[in-house]
Coordinates of C-alpha atoms in Angstrom, one line a residue:
M1 CA -4.7 14.1 4.2
T2 CA -4.0 10.4 3.9
S3 CA -6.4 8.3 2.0
A4 CA -8.9 6.2 3.9
S5 CA -8.5 2.5 4.5
L6 CA -11.2 0.0 3.6
P7 CA -11.6 -3.1 5.6
I8 CA -11.2 -6.6 4.2
P9 CA -13.3 -8.5 3.7
G10 CA -16.0 -6.1 2.6
P11 CA -18.9 -5.8 0.2
A12 CA -17.9 -6.7 -3.3
P13 CA -18.2 -4.0 -6.0
S14 CA -21.2 -4.3 -8.2
G15 CA -20.8 -7.1 -10.7
S16 CA -17.8 -8.6 -8.9
F17 CA -17.3 -11.7 -6.9
S18 CA -17.5 -12.0 -3.2
S19 CA -14.2 -11.3 -1.4
S20 CA -14.7 -14.3 0.7
S21 CA -14.2 -16.4 -2.4
F22 CA -10.6 -15.5 -2.4
G23 CA -9.9 -16.2 1.2
A24 CA -9.0 -12.7 2.2
G25 CA -6.5 -12.9 5.0
R26 CA -6.0 -16.6 4.3
G27 CA -4.4 -16.6 0.8
L28 CA -5.2 -17.7 -2.7
S29 CA -5.7 -21.1 -4.3
A30 CA -6.6 -22.2 -7.8
W31 CA -10.0 -23.4 -6.7
S32 CA -10.8 -20.2 -4.8
L33 CA -10.1 -18.2 -8.0
I34 CA -12.2 -20.4 -10.3
R35 CA -15.1 -21.1 -7.9
P36 CA -16.8 -17.7 -8.2
A37 CA -16.9 -18.0 -12.0
V38 CA -17.7 -21.7 -12.2
G39 CA -20.9 -21.1 -14.1
R40 CA -19.3 -19.1 -16.9
L41 CA -16.3 -21.4 -17.0
S42 CA -18.7 -24.4 -17.3
L43 CA -20.3 -22.7 -20.4
A44 CA -16.8 -22.1 -21.8
V45 CA -15.8 -25.7 -21.3
L46 CA -19.0 -26.9 -23.0
A47 CA -18.3 -24.6 -25.9
G48 CA -14.7 -25.7 -26.0
V49 CA -15.8 -29.4 -25.9
G50 CA -18.2 -28.7 -28.7
A51 CA -15.6 -26.9 -30.9
A52 CA -13.0 -29.6 -30.2
G53 CA -15.5 -32.4 -30.7
A54 CA -16.6 -30.8 -34.0
A55 CA -12.9 -30.7 -35.2
V56 CA -12.4 -34.4 -34.4
A57 CA -15.8 -35.3 -35.9
L58 CA -14.9 -33.3 -39.0
T59 CA -11.7 -35.3 -39.5
A60 CA -13.4 -38.6 -38.8
C61 CA -16.4 -37.9 -41.1
S62 CA -14.1 -36.6 -43.8
A63 CA -11.9 -39.7 -43.6
W64 CA -15.0 -42.0 -43.9
L65 CA -16.5 -39.9 -46.7
I66 CA -13.3 -39.9 -48.8
S67 CA -12.9 -43.6 -48.3
R68 CA -16.5 -44.4 -49.1
A69 CA -16.6 -42.1 -52.1
A70 CA -13.6 -43.9 -53.6
L71 CA -15.9 -46.9 -54.1
H72 CA -18.3 -44.8 -56.2
P73 CA -21.6 -45.5 -54.3
P74 CA -24.8 -43.7 -55.2
V75 CA -24.6 -40.1 -54.1
L76 CA -27.6 -40.4 -51.8
H77 CA -25.5 -42.9 -49.7
L78 CA -23.0 -40.0 -49.0
M79 CA -25.5 -37.2 -48.2
V80 CA -25.5 -37.8 -44.4
A81 CA -21.7 -37.6 -44.3
I82 CA -21.7 -34.6 -46.5
V83 CA -24.1 -32.7 -44.2
A84 CA -22.1 -33.8 -41.2
V85 CA -18.9 -32.5 -42.6
R86 CA -20.6 -29.1 -43.4
A87 CA -22.2 -29.0 -39.9
C88 CA -18.9 -29.8 -38.2
G89 CA -17.0 -27.2 -40.2
L90 CA -19.5 -24.4 -39.4
S91 CA -20.1 -25.3 -35.8
R92 CA -16.3 -25.6 -35.0
G93 CA -15.7 -21.9 -35.8
V94 CA -18.8 -20.7 -34.0
L95 CA -18.2 -22.8 -30.9
R96 CA -14.5 -21.8 -30.8
Y97 CA -15.5 -18.2 -30.8
L98 CA -18.0 -18.7 -28.0
E99 CA -15.4 -20.6 -25.9
R100 CA -12.9 -17.8 -26.3
L101 CA -15.6 -15.1 -25.6
I102 CA -17.1 -16.8 -22.5
G103 CA -13.8 -18.1 -21.2
H104 CA -11.9 -14.7 -21.4
D105 CA -15.0 -12.9 -20.0
A106 CA -14.8 -15.1 -16.9
A107 CA -11.1 -14.8 -16.7
F108 CA -11.0 -11.0 -17.0
K109 CA -13.8 -10.7 -14.4
I110 CA -11.8 -12.8 -12.0
L111 CA -8.7 -10.9 -12.8
T112 CA -10.4 -7.5 -12.2
D113 CA -11.8 -8.7 -8.9
V114 CA -8.4 -10.0 -7.8
R115 CA -6.8 -6.7 -8.6
V116 CA -9.4 -4.7 -6.8
R117 CA -9.1 -6.9 -3.7
L118 CA -5.4 -6.8 -3.8
Y119 CA -5.3 -3.0 -4.1
T120 CA -7.7 -2.8 -1.2
R121 CA -5.5 -5.2 0.8
L122 CA -2.4 -3.1 0.0
E123 CA -4.2 0.0 1.2
R124 CA -5.0 -1.8 4.4
L125 CA -1.4 -2.9 4.9
A126 CA 0.4 0.3 3.8
P127 CA 2.7 1.6 5.0
A128 CA 3.5 -0.4 8.2
G129 CA 2.5 -3.8 6.9
L130 CA 4.6 -3.5 3.7
A131 CA 7.9 -2.8 5.5
D132 CA 9.4 -6.1 4.5
F133 CA 8.5 -5.7 0.8
R134 CA 10.5 -3.9 -1.9
R135 CA 8.6 -1.4 -4.1
A136 CA 9.7 -2.9 -7.4
D137 CA 8.9 -6.4 -6.1
L138 CA 5.4 -5.2 -5.2
A139 CA 4.9 -3.7 -8.6
R140 CA 5.9 -7.0 -10.1
R141 CA 3.4 -8.8 -7.9
L142 CA 0.7 -6.4 -9.0
A143 CA 1.5 -6.8 -12.7
S144 CA 3.0 -10.2 -13.8
D145 CA 1.9 -12.2 -10.8
V146 CA -1.7 -11.1 -11.1
D147 CA -1.6 -11.7 -14.8
A148 CA -0.8 -15.3 -14.0
V149 CA -4.4 -15.6 -12.9
L150 CA -5.5 -15.0 -16.5
D151 CA -3.1 -17.8 -17.7
L152 CA -4.5 -20.1 -15.0
V153 CA -8.0 -19.9 -16.4
T154 CA -7.5 -19.6 -20.2
R155 CA -4.3 -21.6 -20.6
V156 CA -4.4 -24.2 -17.9
F157 CA -7.9 -25.0 -16.7
L158 CA -9.8 -24.7 -20.1
P159 CA -7.3 -26.7 -22.2
Y160 CA -7.1 -29.6 -19.6
A161 CA -10.9 -29.7 -19.2
V162 CA -11.6 -29.7 -23.0
A163 CA -8.9 -32.2 -23.8
G164 CA -10.0 -34.5 -21.0
V165 CA -13.6 -34.7 -22.2
V166 CA -12.9 -34.9 -25.9
G167 CA -10.0 -37.3 -25.4
L168 CA -12.2 -39.7 -23.4
A169 CA -14.9 -39.6 -26.0
S170 CA -12.4 -40.3 -28.8
V171 CA -10.9 -43.2 -26.9
L172 CA -14.4 -44.7 -26.5
V173 CA -15.3 -44.3 -30.2
V174 CA -12.0 -45.7 -31.5
G175 CA -12.0 -48.4 -28.8
A176 CA -15.4 -49.5 -29.8
L177 CA -14.2 -50.0 -33.4
V178 CA -10.7 -51.4 -32.6
P179 CA -10.0 -52.0 -28.9
V180 CA -6.3 -52.2 -29.3
A181 CA -6.2 -48.8 -31.1
G182 CA -8.4 -47.3 -28.4
L183 CA -6.1 -48.6 -25.7
V184 CA -3.0 -47.2 -27.3
L185 CA -4.7 -43.9 -27.9
A186 CA -5.6 -43.7 -24.2
L187 CA -2.1 -44.5 -23.2
A188 CA -0.6 -41.9 -25.6
L189 CA -3.0 -39.2 -24.2
L190 CA -2.0 -40.1 -20.7
V191 CA 1.7 -39.7 -21.6
V192 CA 1.0 -36.3 -23.1
G193 CA -1.4 -35.0 -20.5
V194 CA 0.3 -36.5 -17.4
G195 CA 3.6 -38.1 -18.2
V196 CA 5.2 -35.2 -20.1
P197 CA 4.3 -32.6 -17.3
V198 CA 5.9 -35.0 -14.7
M199 CA 8.9 -35.4 -16.9
Q200 CA 9.1 -31.6 -17.4
R201 CA 9.0 -31.0 -13.7
A202 CA 11.8 -33.5 -13.0
S203 CA 14.0 -32.2 -15.8
A204 CA 13.5 -28.5 -15.2
H205 CA 14.5 -28.8 -11.5
R206 CA 11.8 -26.2 -10.6
A207 CA 13.0 -23.8 -13.3
D208 CA 9.5 -22.6 -14.0
G209 CA 9.0 -21.9 -10.3
R210 CA 12.1 -19.8 -10.2
L211 CA 11.2 -17.5 -13.1
A212 CA 8.8 -15.2 -11.1
P213 CA 11.2 -14.6 -8.2
L214 CA 14.2 -14.0 -10.6
R215 CA 12.1 -11.5 -12.7
A216 CA 11.1 -9.7 -9.5
E217 CA 14.7 -9.6 -8.4
L218 CA 15.8 -8.2 -11.7
S219 CA 13.0 -5.6 -11.7
T220 CA 13.9 -4.5 -8.2
G221 CA 17.6 -4.1 -9.1
V222 CA 16.8 -2.0 -12.2
V223 CA 14.5 0.3 -10.2
D224 CA 17.2 0.7 -7.5
L225 CA 19.8 1.4 -10.2
L226 CA 17.6 4.1 -11.8
H227 CA 16.7 5.8 -8.5
G228 CA 20.2 5.7 -7.1
L229 CA 22.1 6.4 -10.4
P230 CA 23.3 9.9 -9.3
D231 CA 24.8 8.6 -6.0
L232 CA 26.2 5.4 -7.7
T233 CA 27.9 7.6 -10.4
A234 CA 29.3 10.0 -7.8
Y235 CA 30.9 7.2 -5.8
G236 CA 32.0 5.2 -8.8
A237 CA 29.8 2.2 -7.8
T238 CA 27.8 2.0 -11.1
R239 CA 29.9 -0.9 -12.5
A240 CA 29.5 -3.0 -9.4
R241 CA 25.8 -2.6 -9.5
L242 CA 25.6 -3.3 -13.2
D243 CA 27.7 -6.5 -12.7
R244 CA 25.2 -7.6 -10.0
L245 CA 22.3 -7.0 -12.4
A246 CA 24.2 -8.9 -15.2
E247 CA 24.6 -11.9 -12.8
V248 CA 20.8 -11.9 -12.0
D249 CA 20.1 -11.6 -15.7
T250 CA 22.4 -14.5 -16.5
R251 CA 20.6 -16.7 -13.9
L252 CA 17.2 -15.6 -15.4
T253 CA 18.4 -16.4 -18.9
E254 CA 19.7 -19.8 -17.9
T255 CA 16.4 -20.6 -16.1
S256 CA 14.4 -19.5 -19.1
R257 CA 16.6 -21.6 -21.4
R258 CA 16.1 -24.6 -19.2
S259 CA 12.4 -24.0 -19.2
A260 CA 12.4 -23.7 -23.1
A261 CA 14.5 -26.9 -23.4
T262 CA 12.0 -28.7 -21.3
A263 CA 9.1 -27.4 -23.4
G264 CA 11.0 -28.6 -26.5
L265 CA 11.4 -32.1 -25.0
G266 CA 7.7 -32.2 -24.2
A267 CA 6.9 -31.3 -27.8
A268 CA 9.1 -34.1 -29.1
V269 CA 7.4 -36.6 -26.8
T270 CA 4.0 -35.4 -27.9
A271 CA 5.0 -35.9 -31.5
L272 CA 6.2 -39.4 -30.8
S273 CA 3.0 -40.2 -28.9
T274 CA 1.0 -39.0 -31.8
G275 CA 2.9 -41.1 -34.3
A276 CA 2.6 -44.2 -32.0
A277 CA -1.2 -43.8 -31.7
V278 CA -1.5 -43.4 -35.5
L279 CA 0.8 -46.4 -36.2
A280 CA -1.1 -48.6 -33.7
G281 CA -4.4 -47.6 -35.2
L282 CA -3.1 -48.4 -38.7
T283 CA -1.7 -51.8 -37.7
A284 CA -4.5 -52.9 -35.5
G285 CA -7.1 -51.6 -38.0
A286 CA -5.5 -53.4 -40.9
V287 CA -5.6 -56.7 -38.9
A288 CA -9.3 -56.0 -38.1
V289 CA -10.1 -55.3 -41.8
R290 CA -8.4 -58.5 -42.8
S291 CA -10.3 -60.5 -40.3
G292 CA -13.6 -58.9 -41.4
S293 CA -14.5 -57.2 -38.1
L294 CA -13.9 -53.7 -39.6
T295 CA -14.9 -52.2 -42.9
G296 CA -12.3 -50.5 -45.0
E297 CA -14.1 -47.1 -44.8
L298 CA -13.8 -47.1 -41.0
L299 CA -10.1 -47.9 -41.1
A300 CA -9.4 -44.3 -42.3
L301 CA -11.4 -43.1 -39.3
V302 CA -9.4 -45.2 -36.8
V303 CA -6.1 -44.0 -38.4
L304 CA -6.9 -40.3 -38.7
T305 CA -8.9 -39.6 -35.6
P306 CA -5.7 -39.6 -33.3
L307 CA -4.2 -36.8 -35.4
A308 CA -7.2 -34.6 -34.7
V309 CA -7.3 -35.6 -31.0
F310 CA -3.6 -34.7 -30.5
E311 CA -4.1 -31.3 -32.0
I312 CA -6.2 -30.7 -28.9
A313 CA -3.9 -32.5 -26.5
A314 CA -0.7 -30.9 -27.8
P315 CA -1.0 -27.7 -25.7
L316 CA -1.2 -29.7 -22.4
P317 CA 2.5 -29.8 -21.7
V318 CA 2.8 -26.1 -22.1
A319 CA -0.3 -25.7 -19.9
A320 CA 1.4 -27.7 -17.2
Q321 CA 4.4 -25.4 -17.4
R322 CA 2.2 -22.4 -17.1
W323 CA 0.6 -24.0 -14.0
A324 CA 4.0 -24.3 -12.4
T325 CA 4.6 -20.6 -13.0
A326 CA 1.1 -19.6 -12.0
R327 CA 1.4 -21.6 -8.8
V328 CA 4.5 -19.6 -7.7
S329 CA 2.7 -16.4 -8.6
L330 CA -0.2 -17.4 -6.5
Q331 CA 2.1 -18.1 -3.6
R332 CA 3.7 -14.7 -3.9
L333 CA 0.2 -13.1 -3.9
T334 CA -0.7 -15.2 -0.9
E335 CA 2.2 -13.6 1.0
L336 CA 0.4 -10.3 0.7
W337 CA -2.9 -11.8 1.8
Q338 CA -1.4 -13.5 4.8
T339 CA 0.7 -10.5 6.0
P340 CA -0.7 -9.5 9.4
D341 CA -2.8 -6.2 9.5
P342 CA -0.8 -3.4 11.2
I343 CA -4.0 -2.1 12.6
T344 CA -7.1 -3.9 14.0
D345 CA -10.4 -2.1 14.4
H346 CA -12.4 -2.7 17.6
P347 CA -15.3 -5.1 16.7
Q348 CA -17.8 -2.5 18.1
A349 CA -16.3 0.4 16.1
P350 CA -19.1 2.3 14.3
E351 CA -19.1 2.5 10.5
S352 CA -17.7 5.6 8.9
R353 CA -20.3 8.2 7.9
A354 CA -18.2 11.3 8.1
D355 CA -18.6 14.5 6.1
P356 CA -15.1 15.2 4.8
R357 CA -15.5 18.8 5.6
G358 CA -15.1 18.2 9.3
D359 CA -18.3 16.8 10.9
F360 CA -16.8 13.5 12.1
G361 CA -19.2 10.6 12.1
F362 CA -17.8 8.8 15.1
D363 CA -18.6 11.7 17.3
S364 CA -22.2 10.6 17.5
H365 CA -21.2 7.4 19.4
P366 CA -22.2 7.8 23.0
D367 CA -18.7 7.2 24.4
S368 CA -16.9 9.3 21.7
P369 CA -15.6 12.9 21.8
R370 CA -18.0 15.7 21.6
A371 CA -20.1 15.9 18.4
R372 CA -19.6 19.2 16.7
A373 CA -17.7 20.3 13.6
G374 CA -14.4 22.0 14.2
H375 CA -13.8 20.4 17.6
V376 CA -10.1 20.1 18.3
P377 CA -9.4 16.9 20.4
E378 CA -6.7 16.2 22.9
M379 CA -4.3 13.4 21.8
R380 CA -2.4 11.2 24.3
I381 CA 0.2 8.4 24.0
D382 CA 0.3 6.4 27.2
G383 CA 3.0 3.9 27.9
V384 CA 3.2 2.8 24.2
T385 CA 5.6 0.2 22.8
A386 CA 5.4 -0.2 19.0
G387 CA 7.4 -1.4 16.1
W388 CA 7.1 -1.7 12.3
V389 CA 8.5 -5.2 11.9
A390 CA 8.1 -8.3 14.0
G391 CA 11.0 -8.8 16.4
R392 CA 12.1 -5.1 16.3
T393 CA 10.9 -2.3 18.6
A394 CA 10.8 1.3 17.4
L395 CA 9.3 2.8 20.6
R396 CA 9.3 1.6 24.2
D397 CA 7.1 2.9 27.1
L398 CA 6.6 6.4 25.4
D399 CA 4.3 9.0 27.0
L400 CA 3.2 12.1 25.0
V401 CA 0.4 14.7 25.4
L402 CA -0.9 16.9 22.6
P403 CA -3.3 19.4 24.3
A404 CA -6.1 20.7 22.2
G405 CA -4.8 23.6 20.1
G406 CA -1.3 23.1 21.4
R407 CA 2.0 23.5 19.6
V408 CA 4.4 20.6 20.3
A409 CA 7.8 19.9 18.8
L410 CA 9.1 16.3 19.0
V411 CA 12.8 16.5 18.8
G412 CA 15.3 13.6 18.6
P413 CA 18.1 12.2 16.4
S414 CA 17.4 10.1 13.3
G415 CA 16.2 6.6 14.2
S416 CA 14.8 7.5 17.6
G417 CA 11.3 6.7 16.6
K418 CA 9.8 10.1 15.8
S419 CA 8.1 9.0 12.6
T420 CA 6.7 6.0 14.5
V421 CA 4.9 8.4 16.8
A422 CA 3.3 10.0 13.7
A423 CA 2.3 6.6 12.4
L424 CA 0.6 5.8 15.7
L425 CA -1.3 9.0 15.9
V426 CA -2.6 8.7 12.3
R427 CA -3.3 4.9 12.8
F428 CA -0.9 3.6 10.2
L429 CA 0.2 1.4 13.1
D430 CA -1.3 0.2 16.4
P431 CA 0.7 -0.1 19.6
R432 CA 1.9 -3.4 20.9
D433 CA 1.5 -2.2 24.5
G434 CA -0.1 0.9 25.9
R435 CA -2.7 3.0 24.1
V436 CA -3.2 6.1 22.0
T437 CA -6.3 8.1 22.8
M438 CA -8.4 10.9 21.3
D439 CA -10.3 12.8 24.0
G440 CA -9.8 9.7 26.2
R441 CA -11.1 7.2 23.6
D442 CA -8.7 4.5 22.4
L443 CA -8.0 5.0 18.7
R444 CA -8.5 1.3 18.1
E445 CA -12.2 1.9 18.8
I446 CA -12.4 4.4 16.0
P447 CA -12.3 3.4 12.3
A448 CA -8.9 4.3 10.8
D449 CA -10.4 6.4 8.1
E450 CA -12.3 8.5 10.7
V451 CA -9.1 9.0 12.6
R452 CA -7.4 10.3 9.5
R453 CA -10.1 12.8 8.9
V454 CA -9.3 14.3 12.3
V455 CA -5.5 13.8 12.2
G456 CA -3.7 15.1 9.2
Y457 CA -0.2 13.9 8.4
L458 CA 2.4 15.6 6.2
P459 CA 5.3 13.1 5.9
E460 CA 8.8 14.0 5.1
D461 CA 8.6 12.7 1.6
S462 CA 5.1 13.8 0.6
Y463 CA 4.3 12.5 -2.9
L464 CA 3.3 14.8 -5.7
F465 CA 1.7 13.1 -8.7
D466 CA 2.7 13.9 -12.3
T467 CA -0.3 16.0 -12.9
T468 CA -1.5 19.6 -12.3
I469 CA -1.3 21.7 -9.2
G470 CA -5.1 21.5 -8.9
D471 CA -5.3 17.8 -9.2
N472 CA -2.7 17.3 -6.6
L473 CA -4.6 19.5 -4.2
R474 CA -7.9 17.8 -4.8
I475 CA -6.4 14.6 -3.4
G476 CA -6.9 16.3 -0.1
R477 CA -10.6 16.9 -0.8
A478 CA -12.2 15.6 -4.0
G479 CA -14.6 18.1 -5.6
A480 CA -13.1 21.2 -4.0
G481 CA -13.8 24.3 -6.0
D482 CA -11.1 26.7 -7.3
S483 CA -11.9 29.2 -4.5
E484 CA -11.2 26.6 -1.9
L485 CA -7.9 25.6 -3.6
H486 CA -6.9 29.3 -3.7
E487 CA -7.6 29.6 0.0
A488 CA -5.5 26.6 0.8
L489 CA -2.7 27.9 -1.3
R490 CA -3.0 31.3 0.4
Q491 CA -2.6 29.7 3.8
A492 CA 0.5 27.8 2.5
R493 CA 1.9 31.1 1.1
L494 CA 1.8 29.8 -2.5
L495 CA -1.1 31.7 -4.0
D496 CA 0.9 34.7 -5.3
W497 CA 3.3 32.3 -7.1
V498 CA 0.5 30.2 -8.6
R499 CA -1.2 33.4 -10.0
T500 CA 2.0 34.3 -11.8
L501 CA 1.9 31.0 -13.7
P502 CA 0.3 31.1 -17.2
D503 CA -1.8 28.0 -16.5
G504 CA -2.4 28.7 -12.9
L505 CA -4.0 25.6 -11.2
G506 CA -3.6 23.7 -14.4
T507 CA 0.3 23.9 -14.3
L508 CA 1.9 20.5 -14.4
V509 CA 4.3 19.8 -11.5
G510 CA 6.3 17.0 -13.2
E511 CA 7.2 13.5 -11.9
H512 CA 7.5 13.6 -8.1
G513 CA 7.0 17.4 -8.4
M514 CA 10.4 17.9 -10.0
A515 CA 9.2 21.0 -11.9
L516 CA 9.0 22.8 -8.5
S517 CA 11.6 23.8 -6.0
G518 CA 12.0 21.9 -2.7
G519 CA 10.2 24.6 -0.7
Q520 CA 7.4 24.8 -3.3
R521 CA 6.9 21.1 -3.1
R522 CA 6.6 21.1 0.6
R523 CA 4.2 24.1 0.6
L524 CA 2.0 22.5 -2.0
A525 CA 1.8 19.3 0.1
L526 CA 0.9 21.6 3.1
A527 CA -1.9 23.2 1.1
R528 CA -3.2 19.8 0.3
L529 CA -3.2 18.9 4.0
L530 CA -4.9 22.1 5.0
L531 CA -7.6 21.6 2.4
G532 CA -8.7 18.4 4.2
N533 CA -9.7 20.4 7.3
A534 CA -8.0 18.1 9.8
R535 CA -8.0 19.3 13.4
V536 CA -4.7 17.8 14.4
L537 CA -1.7 18.4 12.1
I538 CA 1.5 16.4 12.1
F539 CA 4.5 17.7 10.2
D540 CA 7.3 15.2 9.9
E541 CA 10.7 16.9 9.2
P542 CA 9.1 19.7 7.0
T543 CA 12.4 21.7 6.9
E544 CA 14.7 18.8 6.0
H545 CA 17.3 19.8 3.4
L546 CA 16.3 23.4 3.6
D547 CA 18.7 26.3 4.5
D548 CA 18.2 27.9 7.9
E549 CA 16.4 31.0 6.6
T550 CA 14.0 29.0 4.4
A551 CA 13.4 26.5 7.2
A552 CA 12.6 29.3 9.7
A553 CA 10.2 30.9 7.2
L554 CA 8.5 27.6 6.4
T555 CA 8.1 26.7 10.1
H556 CA 6.5 30.1 10.8
D557 CA 4.1 29.7 7.9
L558 CA 3.2 26.2 9.0
L559 CA 2.2 27.4 12.5
D560 CA 0.4 30.4 11.1
A561 CA -1.6 28.3 8.7
A562 CA -2.6 25.9 11.4
G563 CA -4.7 28.5 13.1
D564 CA -6.4 27.0 16.2
R565 CA -5.6 23.4 15.3
T566 CA -3.2 21.2 17.2
V567 CA 0.3 21.0 15.7
L568 CA 2.9 18.3 16.3
L569 CA 6.2 19.3 14.6
I570 CA 8.6 16.3 14.3
T571 CA 12.2 17.5 13.7
H572 CA 15.8 17.1 14.7
R573 CA 16.4 20.9 14.8
T574 CA 16.7 22.6 18.1
D575 CA 16.3 26.3 17.1
L576 CA 12.5 26.3 17.8
T577 CA 10.4 29.2 19.2
G578 CA 6.8 29.2 20.1
L579 CA 6.6 25.4 20.6
S580 CA 6.6 23.1 23.6
V581 CA 9.6 20.9 23.0
T582 CA 9.4 17.2 23.9
R583 CA 12.6 15.2 23.4
M584 CA 12.6 11.6 22.5
P585 CA 14.2 9.5 25.3
F586 CA 17.6 8.2 24.3
G587 CA 17.5 4.5 23.4
S588 CA 13.7 4.4 23.0
S589 CA 14.2 2.9 19.6
Q590 CA 15.7 -0.5 19.2
R591 CA 16.1 -1.3 15.5

């Protein structure tokens, strides 16, 4: 059985943010990510401002205290400053901890919700909607690109918000004492917070924006190399593929080097700006002390405060670089959000409420098929034109009837659109023209997960997970008991073999089921399908790569295990008995 699809947008999981906050179907933006957690992030900013303010105040108070103590005043004159230094030192650590705690809590909640929504979106799109995406590239989007959301909150938004508030307050304090020093400090902060990022963007030539696509390209190439290594070795093409990967790696390394050089340039400008602010404070403050408008004790405050402020502002150029990378990652995630749905449920389609054992919830609808468990429906394809990718047609004007309880073989050469027929019947795909019906009702009026409880699909490359036989079977029906698993295995003619295994249902099948033979993998996938109790069974090339004797035996077992259910056997073989053969019309597929 295929897994059920969940619509988007939908109710948010408990404790998560609303899906509408992320613009499901419209894409992602920085504000749409931050908005659901604006309360937590506001607390994190307040804590960060308090911590950074305490650090600046600690430097300022210490400078005044040391300068004042050098004059040997009565100790009572220093008590307020002493208490302030202690308070700032203690509060800085506590507030910094709170900022990290609250900020990361908000970031991880946003990250979790984005991942959940993205997985749900992928489930909605798969497989037809993902035809234009490479698997390794998808994995990269789900890992690195989603992690960029965490950087966006903790390493871009929070540093800029804290530096902006504390920098403004520091400029006002220093400017109140020495206006020229305050003006220079403000200009230096603008250079670090705005000018350096602009300079980095110009000098990097969009290097940061190219990092994510290049990393995805390298990941895709490595995965292709590993999967195709036997064929590449057999044809002597390994060196060419390695050279291609080396070329991508060289471009990635050069882009990373350019990005690092830009970051170094930003650090140099930041250091120069810090020195300029300190020198301006020292010069203007000395003039003010000489004129009598500033006391000598406050001169130390004017000179040393910029040092503390620039410790807070120094991460801003790096934050700007991370924003450039995160923005590209958000664009790559947006591509998934904006990919058109391959299926569209009718607005009046009832909600799913089916019992997975076979009492199909949609049967209670007044216009639906008859409501009784075990009912085998008639399936029809009437004048259907369909395709997986925009601009390409896989089927044109196809008619097909699957009578209730019938045995139909769909025969045709590779590329004729046979698998597209299966995708239409199981609602991985909706037709562009024509319609697909179940007992006369258009499948678009039935929720996709309900259709898949009635129509079971055994694809040519059924996936077996790297776990036990029992766990692989329970994907077909979660919570099934051992006796039910044994019955499904018996129908698939695997029970005797499983009983000979020392661990029985607990036997590991290996990655992709590599611990099993080809025939055993297909029979195990068949048992999983039968466990789901679907009433219409579609077998896509079940005998591919099997010898004639094994293929004939497997076909016989498939039909025997199906019982009174409808069977559609998709194959290119012609030696078929006991089935009504329908041949795909020549030229129906235009790829």
